[in-house]
CSV table of C-alpha atoms in Angstrom, one decimal:
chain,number,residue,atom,x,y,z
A,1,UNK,CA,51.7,147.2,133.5
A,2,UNK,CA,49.2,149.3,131.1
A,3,UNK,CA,46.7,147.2,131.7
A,4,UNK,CA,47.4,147.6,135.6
A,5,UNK,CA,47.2,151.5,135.2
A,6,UNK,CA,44.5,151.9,132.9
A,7,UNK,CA,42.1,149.8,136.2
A,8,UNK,CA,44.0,152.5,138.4
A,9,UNK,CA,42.8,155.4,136.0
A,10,UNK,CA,39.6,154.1,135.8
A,11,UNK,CA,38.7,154.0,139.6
A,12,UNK,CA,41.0,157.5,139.6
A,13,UNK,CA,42.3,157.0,143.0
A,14,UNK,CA,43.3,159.8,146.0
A,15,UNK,CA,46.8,161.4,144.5
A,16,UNK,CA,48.3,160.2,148.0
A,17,UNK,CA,47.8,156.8,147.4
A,18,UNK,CA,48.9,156.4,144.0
A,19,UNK,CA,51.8,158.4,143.4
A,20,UNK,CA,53.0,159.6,146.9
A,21,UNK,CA,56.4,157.1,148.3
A,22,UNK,CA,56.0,155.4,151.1
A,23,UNK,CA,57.0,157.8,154.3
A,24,UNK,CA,60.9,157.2,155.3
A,25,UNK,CA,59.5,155.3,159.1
A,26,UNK,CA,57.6,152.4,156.8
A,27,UNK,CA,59.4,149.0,155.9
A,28,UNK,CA,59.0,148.5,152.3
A,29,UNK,CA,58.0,145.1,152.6
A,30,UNK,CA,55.8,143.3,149.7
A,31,UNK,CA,52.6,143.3,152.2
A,32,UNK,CA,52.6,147.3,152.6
A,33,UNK,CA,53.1,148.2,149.0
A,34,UNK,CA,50.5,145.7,148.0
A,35,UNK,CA,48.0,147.2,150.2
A,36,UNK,CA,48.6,150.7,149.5
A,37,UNK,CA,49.4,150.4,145.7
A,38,UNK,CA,46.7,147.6,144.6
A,39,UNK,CA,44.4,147.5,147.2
A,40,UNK,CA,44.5,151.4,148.1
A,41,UNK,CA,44.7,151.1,151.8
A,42,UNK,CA,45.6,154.3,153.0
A,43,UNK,CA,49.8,154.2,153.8
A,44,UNK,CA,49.1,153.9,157.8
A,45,UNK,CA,46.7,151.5,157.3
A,46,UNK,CA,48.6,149.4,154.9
A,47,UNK,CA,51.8,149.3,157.6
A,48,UNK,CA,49.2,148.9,160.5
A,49,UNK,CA,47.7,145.7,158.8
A,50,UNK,CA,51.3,144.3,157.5
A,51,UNK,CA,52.3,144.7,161.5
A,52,UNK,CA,49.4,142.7,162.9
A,53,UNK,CA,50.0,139.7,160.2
A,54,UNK,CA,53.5,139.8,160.7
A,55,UNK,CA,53.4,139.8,164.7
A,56,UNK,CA,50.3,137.5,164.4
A,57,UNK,CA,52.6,134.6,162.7
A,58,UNK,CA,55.0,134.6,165.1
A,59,UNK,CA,52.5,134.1,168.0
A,60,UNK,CA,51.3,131.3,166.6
A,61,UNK,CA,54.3,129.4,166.8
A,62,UNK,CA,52.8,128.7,170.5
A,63,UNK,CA,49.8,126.9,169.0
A,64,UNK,CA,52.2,124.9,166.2
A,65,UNK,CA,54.5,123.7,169.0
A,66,UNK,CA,51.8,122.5,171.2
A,67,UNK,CA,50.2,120.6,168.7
A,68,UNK,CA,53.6,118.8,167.7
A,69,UNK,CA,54.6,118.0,171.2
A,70,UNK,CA,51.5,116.8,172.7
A,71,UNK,CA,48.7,116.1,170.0
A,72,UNK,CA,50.2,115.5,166.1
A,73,UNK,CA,53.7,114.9,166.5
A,74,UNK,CA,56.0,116.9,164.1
A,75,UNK,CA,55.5,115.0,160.7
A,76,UNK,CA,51.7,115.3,161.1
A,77,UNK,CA,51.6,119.7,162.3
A,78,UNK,CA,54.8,120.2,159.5
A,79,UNK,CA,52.3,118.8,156.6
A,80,UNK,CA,49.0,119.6,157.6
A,81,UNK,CA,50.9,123.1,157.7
A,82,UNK,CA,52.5,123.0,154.0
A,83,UNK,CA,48.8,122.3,153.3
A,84,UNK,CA,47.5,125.6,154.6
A,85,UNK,CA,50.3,127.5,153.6
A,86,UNK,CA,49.7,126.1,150.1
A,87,UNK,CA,45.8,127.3,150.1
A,88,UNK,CA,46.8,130.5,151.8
A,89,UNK,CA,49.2,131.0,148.3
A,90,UNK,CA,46.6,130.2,146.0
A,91,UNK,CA,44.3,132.4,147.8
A,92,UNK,CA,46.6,135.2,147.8
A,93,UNK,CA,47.3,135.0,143.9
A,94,UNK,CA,43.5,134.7,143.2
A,95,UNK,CA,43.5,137.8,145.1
A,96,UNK,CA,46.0,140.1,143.3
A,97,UNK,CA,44.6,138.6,140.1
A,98,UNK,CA,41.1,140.0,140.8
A,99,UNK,CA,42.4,143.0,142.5
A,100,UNK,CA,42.5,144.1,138.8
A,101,UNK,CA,38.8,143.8,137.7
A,102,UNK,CA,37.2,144.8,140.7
A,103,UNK,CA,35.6,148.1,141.3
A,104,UNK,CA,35.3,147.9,145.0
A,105,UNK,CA,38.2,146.6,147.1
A,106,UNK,CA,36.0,145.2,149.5
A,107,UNK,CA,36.1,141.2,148.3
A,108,UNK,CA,39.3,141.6,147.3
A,109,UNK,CA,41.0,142.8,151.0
A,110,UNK,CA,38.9,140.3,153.0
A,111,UNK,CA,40.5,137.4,149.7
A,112,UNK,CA,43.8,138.9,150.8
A,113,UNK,CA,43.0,138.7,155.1
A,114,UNK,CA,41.5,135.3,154.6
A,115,UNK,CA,44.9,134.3,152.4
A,116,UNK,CA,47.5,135.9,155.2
A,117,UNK,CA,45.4,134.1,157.9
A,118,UNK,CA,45.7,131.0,156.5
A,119,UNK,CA,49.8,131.9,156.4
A,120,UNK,CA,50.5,132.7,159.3
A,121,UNK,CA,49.0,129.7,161.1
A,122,UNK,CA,50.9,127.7,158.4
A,123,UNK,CA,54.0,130.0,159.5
A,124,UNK,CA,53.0,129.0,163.4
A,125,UNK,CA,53.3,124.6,162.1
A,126,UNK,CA,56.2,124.8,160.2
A,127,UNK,CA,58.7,127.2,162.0
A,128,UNK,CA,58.8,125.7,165.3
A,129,UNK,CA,58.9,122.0,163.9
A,130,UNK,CA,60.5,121.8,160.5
A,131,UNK,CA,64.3,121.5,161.2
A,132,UNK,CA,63.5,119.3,164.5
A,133,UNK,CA,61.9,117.2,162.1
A,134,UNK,CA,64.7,117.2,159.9
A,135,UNK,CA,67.3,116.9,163.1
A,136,UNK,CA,65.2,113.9,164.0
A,137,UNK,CA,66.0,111.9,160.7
A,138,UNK,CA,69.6,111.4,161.5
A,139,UNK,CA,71.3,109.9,164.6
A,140,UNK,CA,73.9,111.0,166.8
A,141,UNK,CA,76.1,108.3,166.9
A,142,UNK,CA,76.7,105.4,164.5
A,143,UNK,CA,74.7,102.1,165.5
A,144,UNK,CA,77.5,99.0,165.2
A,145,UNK,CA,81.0,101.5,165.9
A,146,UNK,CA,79.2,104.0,168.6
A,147,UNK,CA,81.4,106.9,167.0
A,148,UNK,CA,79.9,110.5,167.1
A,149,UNK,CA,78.1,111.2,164.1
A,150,UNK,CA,78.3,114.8,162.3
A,151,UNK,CA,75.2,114.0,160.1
A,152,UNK,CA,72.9,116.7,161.9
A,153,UNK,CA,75.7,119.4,161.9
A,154,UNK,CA,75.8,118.7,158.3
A,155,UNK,CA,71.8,118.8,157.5
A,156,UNK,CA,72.0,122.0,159.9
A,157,UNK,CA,74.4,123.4,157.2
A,158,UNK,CA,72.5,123.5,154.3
A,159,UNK,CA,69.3,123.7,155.6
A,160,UNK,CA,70.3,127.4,157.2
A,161,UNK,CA,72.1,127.8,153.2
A,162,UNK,CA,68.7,127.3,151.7
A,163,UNK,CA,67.0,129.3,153.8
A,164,UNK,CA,69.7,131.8,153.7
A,165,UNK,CA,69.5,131.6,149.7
A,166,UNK,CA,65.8,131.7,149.7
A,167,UNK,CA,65.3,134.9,151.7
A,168,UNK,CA,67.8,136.5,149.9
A,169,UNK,CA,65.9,135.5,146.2
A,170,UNK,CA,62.6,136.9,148.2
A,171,UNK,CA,63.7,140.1,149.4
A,172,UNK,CA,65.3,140.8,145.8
A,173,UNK,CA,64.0,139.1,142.7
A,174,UNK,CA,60.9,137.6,144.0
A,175,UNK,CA,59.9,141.7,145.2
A,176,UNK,CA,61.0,142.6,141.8
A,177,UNK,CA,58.7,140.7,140.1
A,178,UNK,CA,56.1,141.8,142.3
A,179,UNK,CA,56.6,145.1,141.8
A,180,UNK,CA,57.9,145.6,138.5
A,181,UNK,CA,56.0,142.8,136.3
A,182,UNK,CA,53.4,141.5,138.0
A,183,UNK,CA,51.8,140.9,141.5
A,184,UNK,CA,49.9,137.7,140.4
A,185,UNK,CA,52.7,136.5,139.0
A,186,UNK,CA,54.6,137.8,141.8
A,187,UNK,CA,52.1,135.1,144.6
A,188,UNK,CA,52.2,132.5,142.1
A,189,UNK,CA,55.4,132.0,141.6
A,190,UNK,CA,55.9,131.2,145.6
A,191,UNK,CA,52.4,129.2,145.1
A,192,UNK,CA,54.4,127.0,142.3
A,193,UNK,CA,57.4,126.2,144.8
A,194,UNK,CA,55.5,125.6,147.7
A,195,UNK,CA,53.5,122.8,145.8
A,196,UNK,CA,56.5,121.4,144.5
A,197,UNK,CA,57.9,121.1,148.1
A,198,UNK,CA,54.6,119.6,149.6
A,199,UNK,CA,54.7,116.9,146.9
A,200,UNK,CA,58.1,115.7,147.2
A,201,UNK,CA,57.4,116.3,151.2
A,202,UNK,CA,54.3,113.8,150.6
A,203,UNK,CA,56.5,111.2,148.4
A,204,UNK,CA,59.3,110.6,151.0
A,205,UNK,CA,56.7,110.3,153.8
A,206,UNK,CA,56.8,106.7,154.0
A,207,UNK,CA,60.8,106.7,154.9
A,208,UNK,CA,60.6,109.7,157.2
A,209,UNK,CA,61.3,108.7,160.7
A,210,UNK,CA,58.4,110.0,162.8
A,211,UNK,CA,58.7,110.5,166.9
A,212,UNK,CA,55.2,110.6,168.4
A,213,UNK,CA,54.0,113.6,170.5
């Protein structure tokens, strides 16, 4: 934290974007603050930027879904996805870590664009086609009796708990950390756990049960 304020004191950045809150009409989401407090995009700037990368990922849910349903199939767009959104991570922490010896901000917010790019076209493969994948692995009714099967209701279950317990850990700890300890450690912490899910995603590929597009 000293170390973070002595690289502010030494560029001596505008009073309003250092030590003014953000305005009452901004979300306080991780994006905003990081623009405005590391990267010293001015506050309107910071929420314009956070808007378009937030409402760019969801469009490109279009693209993910066309490539699972006609071109990849949804085992293929779902890890070629985790892939991206893995480099996009890295990118990201490379870019907070550096945010702190650079003198111009320049490098660092096109490290950051090129990082949330790379996210949000991960975002648009994995939404759309993650839990149909999953949904896909279990039949609907048993193959020798013919009774109904509840195995999907079940993977539907806790797969909304995780997520459920993962945005919750996010929008609390995770921001803390960000905030209050460390933005690099902040990105790399979601870096670690995305790589961990791509690998064990990567060992169980060979039982998955994979519908062509």
């Amino acid at each position: 934290i000293a170390h973070r304020q002595g690289a502010h004191a030494a560029r001596s950045p505008s009073p309003s974007l250092s030590t003014s809150p953000l305005p009452p009409s901004l979300p306080s989401l991780p994006q905003v603050i990081f623009l405005n407090s590391v990267l010293e995009r001015p506050k309107n700037q910071a929420a314009m930027i956070a808007s378009l990368i937030n409402g760019t990922s969801y469009l490109t849910v279009l693209l993910g879904g066309h490539l699972a349903d006609a071109v990849l199939g949804r085992g293929k767009t779902v890890l070629f996805a985790s892939g991206l959104a893995c480099a996009g991570l890295m990118l990201l922490t490379v870019s907070a870590a550096v945010a702190t010896t650079l003198t111009s901000h320049v490098v660092d917010l096109a490290l950051f664009l090129s990082a949330e790019g790379c996210i949000a076209l991960a975002f648009g493969g994995i939404k759309p086609n993650v839990s149909p994948l999953g949904a896909d692995q279990f039949d609907d009714f048993h193959p020798i009796t013919g009774k109904p099967l509840n195995d999907k209701e079940r993977f539907f279950g806790w797969y909304y708990f995780f997520i459920n317990v993962g945005a919750l850990l996010a929008a609390t700890l995770l921001v803390w950390v960000q905030t209050s300890v460390s933005w690099t450690l902040g990105f790399a912490l979601p870096t670690a756990i995305a790589l961990a899910a791509l690998t064990a995603f990567v060992a169980g590929w060979r039982g998955y049960r994979l519908i062509p597009p």
